[in-house]
Structure formats: structure tokens, C-alpha cells
Coordinates of N, CA and C in Angstrom, one line a residue:
X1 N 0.8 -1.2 0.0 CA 0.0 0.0 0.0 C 0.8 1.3 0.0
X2 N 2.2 1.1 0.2 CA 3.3 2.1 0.1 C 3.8 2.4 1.4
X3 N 4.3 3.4 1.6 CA 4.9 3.1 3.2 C 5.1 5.3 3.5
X4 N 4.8 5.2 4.4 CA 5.3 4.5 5.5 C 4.0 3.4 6.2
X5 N 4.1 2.1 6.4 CA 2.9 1.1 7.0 C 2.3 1.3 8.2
X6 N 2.7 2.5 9.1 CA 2.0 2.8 9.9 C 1.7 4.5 9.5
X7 N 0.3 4.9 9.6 CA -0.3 6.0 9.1 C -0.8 6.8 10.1
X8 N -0.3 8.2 9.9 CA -0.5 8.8 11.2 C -1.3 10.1 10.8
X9 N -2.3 11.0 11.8 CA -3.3 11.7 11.4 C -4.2 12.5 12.5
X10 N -3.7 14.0 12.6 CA -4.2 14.7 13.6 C -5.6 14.4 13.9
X11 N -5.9 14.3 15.1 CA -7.4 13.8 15.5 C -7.5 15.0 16.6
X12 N -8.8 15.3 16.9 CA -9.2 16.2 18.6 C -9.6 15.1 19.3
X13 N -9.5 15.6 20.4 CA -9.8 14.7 21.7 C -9.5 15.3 22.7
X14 N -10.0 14.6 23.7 CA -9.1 15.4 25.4 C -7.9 14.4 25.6
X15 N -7.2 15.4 26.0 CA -5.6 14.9 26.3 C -4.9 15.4 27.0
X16 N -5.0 16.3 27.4 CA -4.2 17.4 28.7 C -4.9 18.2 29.0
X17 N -5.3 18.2 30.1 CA -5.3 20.1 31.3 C -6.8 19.9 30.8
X18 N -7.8 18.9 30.3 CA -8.8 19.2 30.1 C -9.7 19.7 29.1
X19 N -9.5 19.7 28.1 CA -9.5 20.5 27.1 C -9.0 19.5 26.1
X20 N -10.2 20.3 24.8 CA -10.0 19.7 23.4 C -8.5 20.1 22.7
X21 N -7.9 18.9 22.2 CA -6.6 18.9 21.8 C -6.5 18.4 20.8
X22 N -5.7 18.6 19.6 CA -5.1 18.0 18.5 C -4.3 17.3 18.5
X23 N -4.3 15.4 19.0 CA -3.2 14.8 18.7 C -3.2 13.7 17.2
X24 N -1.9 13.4 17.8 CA -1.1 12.4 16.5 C -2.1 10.8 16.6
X25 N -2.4 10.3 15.8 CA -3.1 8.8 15.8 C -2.6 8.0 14.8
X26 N -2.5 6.9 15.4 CA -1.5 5.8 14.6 C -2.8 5.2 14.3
X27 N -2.9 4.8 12.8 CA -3.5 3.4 12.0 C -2.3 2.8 11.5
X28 N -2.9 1.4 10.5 CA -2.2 1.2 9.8 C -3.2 1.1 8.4
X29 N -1.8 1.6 7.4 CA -2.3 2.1 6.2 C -3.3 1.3 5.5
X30 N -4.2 1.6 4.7 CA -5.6 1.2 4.5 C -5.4 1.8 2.5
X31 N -5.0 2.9 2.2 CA -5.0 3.4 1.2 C -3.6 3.9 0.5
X32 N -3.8 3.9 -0.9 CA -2.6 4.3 -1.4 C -2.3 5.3 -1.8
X33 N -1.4 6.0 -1.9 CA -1.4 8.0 -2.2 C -1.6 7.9 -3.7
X34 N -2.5 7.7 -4.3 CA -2.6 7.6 -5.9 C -3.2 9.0 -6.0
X35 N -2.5 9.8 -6.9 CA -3.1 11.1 -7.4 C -3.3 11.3 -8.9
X36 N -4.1 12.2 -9.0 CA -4.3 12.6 -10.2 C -3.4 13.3 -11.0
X37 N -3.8 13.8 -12.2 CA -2.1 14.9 -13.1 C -2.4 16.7 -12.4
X38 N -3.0 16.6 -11.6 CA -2.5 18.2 -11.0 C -1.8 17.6 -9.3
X39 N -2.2 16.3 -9.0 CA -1.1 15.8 -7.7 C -2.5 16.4 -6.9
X40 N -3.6 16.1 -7.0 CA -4.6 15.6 -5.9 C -4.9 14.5 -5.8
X41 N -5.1 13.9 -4.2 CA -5.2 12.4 -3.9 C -6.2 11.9 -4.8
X42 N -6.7 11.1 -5.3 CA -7.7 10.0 -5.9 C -8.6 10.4 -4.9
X43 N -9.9 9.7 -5.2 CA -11.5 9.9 -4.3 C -10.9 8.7 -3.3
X44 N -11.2 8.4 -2.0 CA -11.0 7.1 -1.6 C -11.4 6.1 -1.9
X45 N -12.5 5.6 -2.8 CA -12.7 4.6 -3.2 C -11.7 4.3 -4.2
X46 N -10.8 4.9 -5.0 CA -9.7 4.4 -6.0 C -8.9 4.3 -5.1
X47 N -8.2 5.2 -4.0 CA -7.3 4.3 -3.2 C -7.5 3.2 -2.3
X48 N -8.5 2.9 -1.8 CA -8.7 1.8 -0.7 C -8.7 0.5 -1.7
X49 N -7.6 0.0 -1.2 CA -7.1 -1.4 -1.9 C -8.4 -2.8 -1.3
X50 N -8.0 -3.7 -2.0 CA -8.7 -4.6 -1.4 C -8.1 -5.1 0.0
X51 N -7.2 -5.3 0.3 CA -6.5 -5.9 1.5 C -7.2 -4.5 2.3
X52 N -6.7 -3.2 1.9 CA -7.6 -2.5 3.5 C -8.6 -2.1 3.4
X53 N -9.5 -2.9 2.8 CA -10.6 -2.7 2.9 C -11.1 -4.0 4.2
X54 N -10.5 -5.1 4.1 CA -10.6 -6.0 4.6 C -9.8 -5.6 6.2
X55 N -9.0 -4.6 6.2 CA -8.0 -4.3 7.5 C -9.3 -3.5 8.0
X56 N -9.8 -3.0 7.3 CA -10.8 -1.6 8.1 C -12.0 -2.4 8.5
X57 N -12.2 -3.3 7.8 CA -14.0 -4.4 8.3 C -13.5 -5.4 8.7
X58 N -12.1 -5.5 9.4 CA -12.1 -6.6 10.7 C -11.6 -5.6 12.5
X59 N -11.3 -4.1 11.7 CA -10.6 -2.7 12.6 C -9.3 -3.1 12.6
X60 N -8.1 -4.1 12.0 CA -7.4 -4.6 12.4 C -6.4 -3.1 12.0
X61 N -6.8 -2.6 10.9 CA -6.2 -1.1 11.1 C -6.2 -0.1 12.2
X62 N -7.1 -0.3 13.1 CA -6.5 0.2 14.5 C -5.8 -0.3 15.4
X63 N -5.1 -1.2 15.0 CA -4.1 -1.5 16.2 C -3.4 -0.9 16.6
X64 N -2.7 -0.1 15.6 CA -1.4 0.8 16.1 C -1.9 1.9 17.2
X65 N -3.3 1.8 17.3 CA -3.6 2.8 18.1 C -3.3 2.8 19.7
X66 N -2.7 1.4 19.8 CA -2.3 1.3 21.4 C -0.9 1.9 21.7
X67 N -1.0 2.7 20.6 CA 0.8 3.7 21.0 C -0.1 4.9 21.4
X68 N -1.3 4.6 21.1 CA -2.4 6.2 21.8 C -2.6 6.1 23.0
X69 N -2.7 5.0 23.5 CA -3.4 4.4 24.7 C -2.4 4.3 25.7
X70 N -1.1 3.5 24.7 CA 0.5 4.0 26.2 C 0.7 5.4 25.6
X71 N 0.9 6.3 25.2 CA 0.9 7.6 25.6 C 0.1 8.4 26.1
X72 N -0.8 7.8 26.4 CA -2.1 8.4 26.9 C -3.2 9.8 26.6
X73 N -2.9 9.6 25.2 CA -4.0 10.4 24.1 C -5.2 9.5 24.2
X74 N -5.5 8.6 24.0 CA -6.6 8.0 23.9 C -6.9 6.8 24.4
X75 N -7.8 6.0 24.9 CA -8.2 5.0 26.1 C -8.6 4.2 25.4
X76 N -9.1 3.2 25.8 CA -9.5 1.7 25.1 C -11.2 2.0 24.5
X77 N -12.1 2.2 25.6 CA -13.2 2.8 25.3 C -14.0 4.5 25.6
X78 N -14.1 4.9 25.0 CA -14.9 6.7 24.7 C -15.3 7.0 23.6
X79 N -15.4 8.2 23.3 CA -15.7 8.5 21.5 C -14.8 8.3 21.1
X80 N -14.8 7.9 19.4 CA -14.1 7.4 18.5 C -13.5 8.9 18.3
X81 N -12.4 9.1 18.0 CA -12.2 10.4 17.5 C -12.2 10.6 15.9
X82 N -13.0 11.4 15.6 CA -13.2 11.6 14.5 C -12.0 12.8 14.0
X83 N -12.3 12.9 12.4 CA -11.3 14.0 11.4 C -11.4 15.6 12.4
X84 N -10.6 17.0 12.0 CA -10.4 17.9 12.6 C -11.6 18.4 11.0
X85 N -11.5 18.0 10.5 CA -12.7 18.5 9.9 C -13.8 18.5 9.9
X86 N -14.1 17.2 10.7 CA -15.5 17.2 11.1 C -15.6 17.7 12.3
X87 N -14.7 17.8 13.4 CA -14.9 18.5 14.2 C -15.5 20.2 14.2
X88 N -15.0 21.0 13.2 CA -15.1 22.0 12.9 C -16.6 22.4 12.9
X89 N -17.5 21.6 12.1 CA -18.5 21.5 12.1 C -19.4 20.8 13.1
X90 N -18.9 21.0 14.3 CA -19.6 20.2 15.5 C -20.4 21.4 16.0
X91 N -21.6 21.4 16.8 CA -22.4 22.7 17.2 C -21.3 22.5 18.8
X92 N -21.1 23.5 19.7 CA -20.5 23.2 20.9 C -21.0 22.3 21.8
X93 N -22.3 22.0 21.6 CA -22.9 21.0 22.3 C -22.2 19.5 22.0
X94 N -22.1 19.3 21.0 CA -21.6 18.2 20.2 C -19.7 18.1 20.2
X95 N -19.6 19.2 20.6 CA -17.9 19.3 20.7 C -17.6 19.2 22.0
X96 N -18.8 18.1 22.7 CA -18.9 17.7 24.7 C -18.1 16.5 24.7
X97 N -17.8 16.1 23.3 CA -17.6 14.8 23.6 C -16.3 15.0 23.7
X98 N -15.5 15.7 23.1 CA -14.1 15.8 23.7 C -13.8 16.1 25.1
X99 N -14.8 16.3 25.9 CA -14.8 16.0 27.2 C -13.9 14.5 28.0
X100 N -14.5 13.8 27.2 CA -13.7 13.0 27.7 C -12.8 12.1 26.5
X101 N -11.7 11.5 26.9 CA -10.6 10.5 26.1 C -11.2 10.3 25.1
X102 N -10.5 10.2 23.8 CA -11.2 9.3 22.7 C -10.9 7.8 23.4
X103 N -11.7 6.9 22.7 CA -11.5 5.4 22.6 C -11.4 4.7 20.7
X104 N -11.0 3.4 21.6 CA -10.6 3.0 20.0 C -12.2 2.1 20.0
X105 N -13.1 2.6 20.7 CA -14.4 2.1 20.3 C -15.2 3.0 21.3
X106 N -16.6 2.9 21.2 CA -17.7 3.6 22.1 C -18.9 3.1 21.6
X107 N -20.0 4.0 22.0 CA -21.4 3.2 22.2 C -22.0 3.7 20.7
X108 N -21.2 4.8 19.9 CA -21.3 4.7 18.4 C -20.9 3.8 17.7
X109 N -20.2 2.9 18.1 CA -19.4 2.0 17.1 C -20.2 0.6 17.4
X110 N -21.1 0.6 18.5 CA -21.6 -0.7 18.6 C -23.1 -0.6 18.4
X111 N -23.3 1.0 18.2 CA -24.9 1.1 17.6 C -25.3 1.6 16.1
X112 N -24.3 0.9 15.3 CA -24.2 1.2 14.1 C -23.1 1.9 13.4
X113 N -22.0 2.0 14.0 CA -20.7 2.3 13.4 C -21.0 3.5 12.5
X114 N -20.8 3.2 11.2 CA -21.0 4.0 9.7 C -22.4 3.7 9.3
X115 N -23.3 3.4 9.9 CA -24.2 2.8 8.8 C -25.7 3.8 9.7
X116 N -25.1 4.7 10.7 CA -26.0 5.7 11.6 C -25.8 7.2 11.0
X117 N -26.6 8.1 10.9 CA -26.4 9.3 10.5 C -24.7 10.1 11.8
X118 N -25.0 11.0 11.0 CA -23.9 11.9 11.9 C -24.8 12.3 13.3
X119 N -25.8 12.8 13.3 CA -26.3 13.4 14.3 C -26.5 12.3 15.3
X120 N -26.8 10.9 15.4 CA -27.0 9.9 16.1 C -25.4 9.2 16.6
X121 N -24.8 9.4 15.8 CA -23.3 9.1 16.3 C -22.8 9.9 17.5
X122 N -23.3 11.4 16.8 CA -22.7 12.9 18.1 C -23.3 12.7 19.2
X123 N -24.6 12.1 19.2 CA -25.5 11.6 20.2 C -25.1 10.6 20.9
X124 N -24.9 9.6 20.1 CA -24.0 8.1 21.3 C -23.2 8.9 22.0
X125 N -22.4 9.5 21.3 CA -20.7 9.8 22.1 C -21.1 10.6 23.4
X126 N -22.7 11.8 23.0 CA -22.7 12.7 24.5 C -23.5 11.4 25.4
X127 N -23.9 10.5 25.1 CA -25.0 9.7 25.8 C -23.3 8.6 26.7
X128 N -22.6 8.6 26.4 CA -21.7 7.9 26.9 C -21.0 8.5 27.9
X129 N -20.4 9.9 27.3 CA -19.9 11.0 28.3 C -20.7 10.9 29.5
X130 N -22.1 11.3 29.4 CA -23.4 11.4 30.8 C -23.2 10.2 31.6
X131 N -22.4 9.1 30.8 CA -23.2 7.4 31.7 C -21.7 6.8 31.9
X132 N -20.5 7.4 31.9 CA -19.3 7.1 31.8 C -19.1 5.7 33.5
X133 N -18.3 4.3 32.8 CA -18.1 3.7 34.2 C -17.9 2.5 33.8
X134 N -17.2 1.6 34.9 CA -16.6 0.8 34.5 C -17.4 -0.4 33.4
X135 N -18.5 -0.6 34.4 CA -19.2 -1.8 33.7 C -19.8 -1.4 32.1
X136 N -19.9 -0.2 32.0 CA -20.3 -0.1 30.8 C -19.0 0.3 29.8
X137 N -18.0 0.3 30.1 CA -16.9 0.3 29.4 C -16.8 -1.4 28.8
X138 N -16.8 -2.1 29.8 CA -17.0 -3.5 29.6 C -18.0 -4.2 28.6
X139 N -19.2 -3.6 28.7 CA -20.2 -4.1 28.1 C -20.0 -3.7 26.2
X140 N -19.4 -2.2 26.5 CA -19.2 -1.5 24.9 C -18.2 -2.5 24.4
X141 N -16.9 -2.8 25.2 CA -15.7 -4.0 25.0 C -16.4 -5.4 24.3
X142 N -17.1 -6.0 25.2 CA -17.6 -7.1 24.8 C -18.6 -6.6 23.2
X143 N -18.9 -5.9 23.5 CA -20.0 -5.7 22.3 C -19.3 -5.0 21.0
X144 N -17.7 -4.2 21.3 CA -17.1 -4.3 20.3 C -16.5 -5.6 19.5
X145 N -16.0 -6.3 20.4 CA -15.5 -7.9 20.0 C -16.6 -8.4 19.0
X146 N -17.6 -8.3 19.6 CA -19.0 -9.4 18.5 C -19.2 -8.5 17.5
X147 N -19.5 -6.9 17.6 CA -19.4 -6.5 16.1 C -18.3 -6.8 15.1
X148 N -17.1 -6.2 15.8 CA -16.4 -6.4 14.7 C -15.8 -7.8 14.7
X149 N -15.1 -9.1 14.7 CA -14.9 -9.8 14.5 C -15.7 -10.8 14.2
X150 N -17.1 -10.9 15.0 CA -18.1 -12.3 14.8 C -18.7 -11.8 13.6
X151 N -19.8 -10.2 14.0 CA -20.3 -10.2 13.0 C -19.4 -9.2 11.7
X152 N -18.8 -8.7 11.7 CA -17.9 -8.2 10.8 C -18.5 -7.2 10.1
X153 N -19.2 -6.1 11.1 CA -19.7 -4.7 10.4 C -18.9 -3.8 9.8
X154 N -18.9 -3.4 8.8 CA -17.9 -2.8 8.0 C -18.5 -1.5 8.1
X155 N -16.9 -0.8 7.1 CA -16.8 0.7 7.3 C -17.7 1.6 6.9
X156 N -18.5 0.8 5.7 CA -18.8 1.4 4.3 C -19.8 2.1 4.8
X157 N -20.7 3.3 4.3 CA -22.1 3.8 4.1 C -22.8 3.9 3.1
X158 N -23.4 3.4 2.8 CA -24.5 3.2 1.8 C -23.5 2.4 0.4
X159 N -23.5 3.4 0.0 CA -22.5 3.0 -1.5 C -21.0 3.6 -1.6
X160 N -20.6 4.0 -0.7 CA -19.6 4.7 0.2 C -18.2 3.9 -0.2
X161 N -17.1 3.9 -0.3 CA -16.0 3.2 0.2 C -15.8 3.5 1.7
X162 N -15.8 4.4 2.3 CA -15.8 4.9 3.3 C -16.7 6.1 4.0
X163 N -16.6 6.7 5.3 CA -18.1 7.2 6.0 C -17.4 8.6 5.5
X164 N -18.5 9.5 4.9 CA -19.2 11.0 4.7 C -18.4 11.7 5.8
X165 N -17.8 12.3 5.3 CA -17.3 13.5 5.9 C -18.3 14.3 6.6
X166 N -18.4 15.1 8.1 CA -19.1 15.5 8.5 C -19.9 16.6 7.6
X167 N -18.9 17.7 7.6 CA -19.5 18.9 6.8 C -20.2 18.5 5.4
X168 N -19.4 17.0 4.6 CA -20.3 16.4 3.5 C -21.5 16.5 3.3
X169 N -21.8 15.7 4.3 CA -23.1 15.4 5.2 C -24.2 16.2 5.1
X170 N -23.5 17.4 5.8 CA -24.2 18.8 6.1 C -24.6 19.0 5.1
X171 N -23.7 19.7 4.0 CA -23.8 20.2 2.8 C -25.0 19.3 2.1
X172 N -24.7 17.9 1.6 CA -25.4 17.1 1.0 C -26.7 17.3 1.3
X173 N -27.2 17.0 2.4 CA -28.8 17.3 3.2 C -29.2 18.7 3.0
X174 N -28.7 19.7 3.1 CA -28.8 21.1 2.9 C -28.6 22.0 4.0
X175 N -27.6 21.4 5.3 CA -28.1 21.6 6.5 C -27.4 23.0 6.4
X176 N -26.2 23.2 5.7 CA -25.8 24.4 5.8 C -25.4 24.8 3.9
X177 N -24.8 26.4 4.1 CA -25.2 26.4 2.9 C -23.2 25.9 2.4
X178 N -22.7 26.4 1.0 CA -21.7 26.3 0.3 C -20.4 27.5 1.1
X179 N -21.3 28.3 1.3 CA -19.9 29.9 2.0 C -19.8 28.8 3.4
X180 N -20.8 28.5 4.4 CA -20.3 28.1 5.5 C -19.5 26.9 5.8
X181 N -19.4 25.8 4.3 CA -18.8 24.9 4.3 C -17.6 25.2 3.9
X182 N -17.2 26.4 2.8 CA -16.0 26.5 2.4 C -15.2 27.1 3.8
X183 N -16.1 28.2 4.6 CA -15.4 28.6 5.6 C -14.7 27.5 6.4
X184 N -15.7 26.7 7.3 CA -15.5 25.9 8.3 C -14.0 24.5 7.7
X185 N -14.4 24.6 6.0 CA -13.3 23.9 5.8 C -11.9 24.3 5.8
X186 N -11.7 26.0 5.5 CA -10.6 26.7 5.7 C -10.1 26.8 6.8
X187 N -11.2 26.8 7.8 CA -11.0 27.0 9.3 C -10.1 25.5 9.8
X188 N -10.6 24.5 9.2 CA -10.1 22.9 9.9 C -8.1 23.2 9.0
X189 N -7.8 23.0 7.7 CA -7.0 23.7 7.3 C -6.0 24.5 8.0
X190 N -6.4 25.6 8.8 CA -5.9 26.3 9.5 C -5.4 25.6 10.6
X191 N -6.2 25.2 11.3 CA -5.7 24.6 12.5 C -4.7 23.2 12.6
X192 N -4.7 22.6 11.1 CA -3.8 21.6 10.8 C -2.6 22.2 10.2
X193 N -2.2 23.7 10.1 CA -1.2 24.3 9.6 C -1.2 24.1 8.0
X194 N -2.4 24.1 7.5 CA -1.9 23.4 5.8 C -2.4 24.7 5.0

């Protein structure tokens, strides 16, 4: 898939002093840098190979993520941390979930992963923050295990290679218009230095 084989990718989350933070997240690579003749990436569906397609609908692409978990950016179970671009587009209500740790699973990922709108995902994650504890950390664990390995719910949405970008989303449905999506995209841009 090209290298470097472990793939790394600013995410928000809580990680110090309490507060929403921009760190580093280790996958392993899933897609290939194929670009087009002006040197933009391909759509993800032309890069996502067949093998990571199969790495992403078993999660085995998140393993590297336990270099988040010993550094302690991110925990075994909480919100999933999503792109700095979709963050952008979160109402502040919904930017609660950085309240607490990401996890490399939560109660979004075991009530429909990709295959739930955005606003029901933003919803698990605050419904998790409010009910935060051991046993239910356990129960999201166990019930990660059976999704993803027994029953093997994949990444995909709809006809998707992969899940809709938040602000997509927005835009797509009509929830905002084209100026607030270019903005908020400039805004995510900015905060990744690009």
C-alpha cells in the first residue's frame, strides 16, 4: 500500500489540562497516495485497496492505536475520534464529547458504526460521556468484540467506500449552505497548519 505502513493523522480529543486537543493517531495504512495529473489524492474509493478494505472491516487497522493508549492520548473505550474536519463542524454542544478520552471504540461504534447518520453518532458519544463507568466500558468491549470480529460490520455507508465526511453530510442534506462549508473547511485547514 506504500509506506510509510504505519499512518499517522491529527485527530481532537481530550488529552491534557482538560481540554480539546489536536493529537497524532497511529492506523495502519488502509489506502494508497494515488493522485491525479494536477497531484490531488484520488477519491477514496480508487485508493482503498482490497486488503484495506478488509484491514478496516475486521478494525485490524486500528491496532497501532495502542501507542495512543500508552501515551495516553486516547483510552480503550470513549468517542471514537473523528477527522479535525469534522470536528469544525460540530455545534459546541456536540464538541462535549471531547470532554472526555477518545477510545478506539464507544457506544457509536456498537450502535451502528458508519451505517447511523452523523447526528446519532454525536449523540452516542454525548450519551456515553453522561453514563461514563466501569461496567459499561466492559459491556461497549464485549460488544465491540461481537461487532467487529463475529459479526464483521464494516466501514462502508451506503455506497460509500468509506463514511461521509461530517461537513459532506451537512452540505449534502442542505443543512448548511456552500460559503459556511467553504469557511469551516478553511477553518479545519488552518488549525492543521496546511
Amino acid at each position: 500500500l506504500g509506506s510509510p505502513v504505519l499512518f499517522t493523522q491529527e485527530r481532537p480529543g481530550l488529552t491534557k489540562a482538560g481540554k480539546e486537543t489536536i493529537f497524532k493517531m497511529y492506523k495502519f495504512r488502509t489506502m494508497t497516495d494515488e493522485r491525479d495529473e494536477n497531484g490531488e489524492l484520488l477519491p477514496d474509493e480508487a485508493r482503498l485497496t482490497r486488503f484495506g478494505k478488509w484491514l478496516r472491516s475486521t478494525s485490524l487497522d486500528e491496532l497501532p492505536e495502542t501507542i495512543n493508549i500508552l501515551n495516553g492520548t486516547m483510552s480503550v473505550i470513549g468517542p471514537r475520534p473523528q477527522l479535525v474536519r469534522d470536528m469544525v463542524f460540530m455545534t459546541k454542544e456536540q464538541r462535549k464529547r471531547h470532554t472526555a478520552k477518545p477510545g478506539l471504540s464507544g457506544l457509536a461504534q456498537i450502535n451502528g458504526r458508519n451505517d447511523i447518520d452523523w447526528e446519532d453518532k454525536l449523540e452516542w458519544d454525548l450519551k456515553y460521556i453522561q453514563n461514563v463507568g466501569f461496567l459499561t466500558d466492559l459491556k461497549i468491549a464485549a460488544d465491540t468484540v461481537s461487532k467487529a470480529f463475529v459479526k464483521r460490520e464494516g466501514i462502508t455507508e451506503g455506497d460509500m467506500a468509506t463514511a461521509e465526511d461530517f461537513g459532506d453530510y451537512l452540505l449534502s442534506r442542505g443543512k448548511i449552505s456552500q460559503k459556511e462549508y467553504d469557511s469551516k473547511q478553511a477553518e479545519a485547514r488552518e488549525l492543521l497548519g496546511k
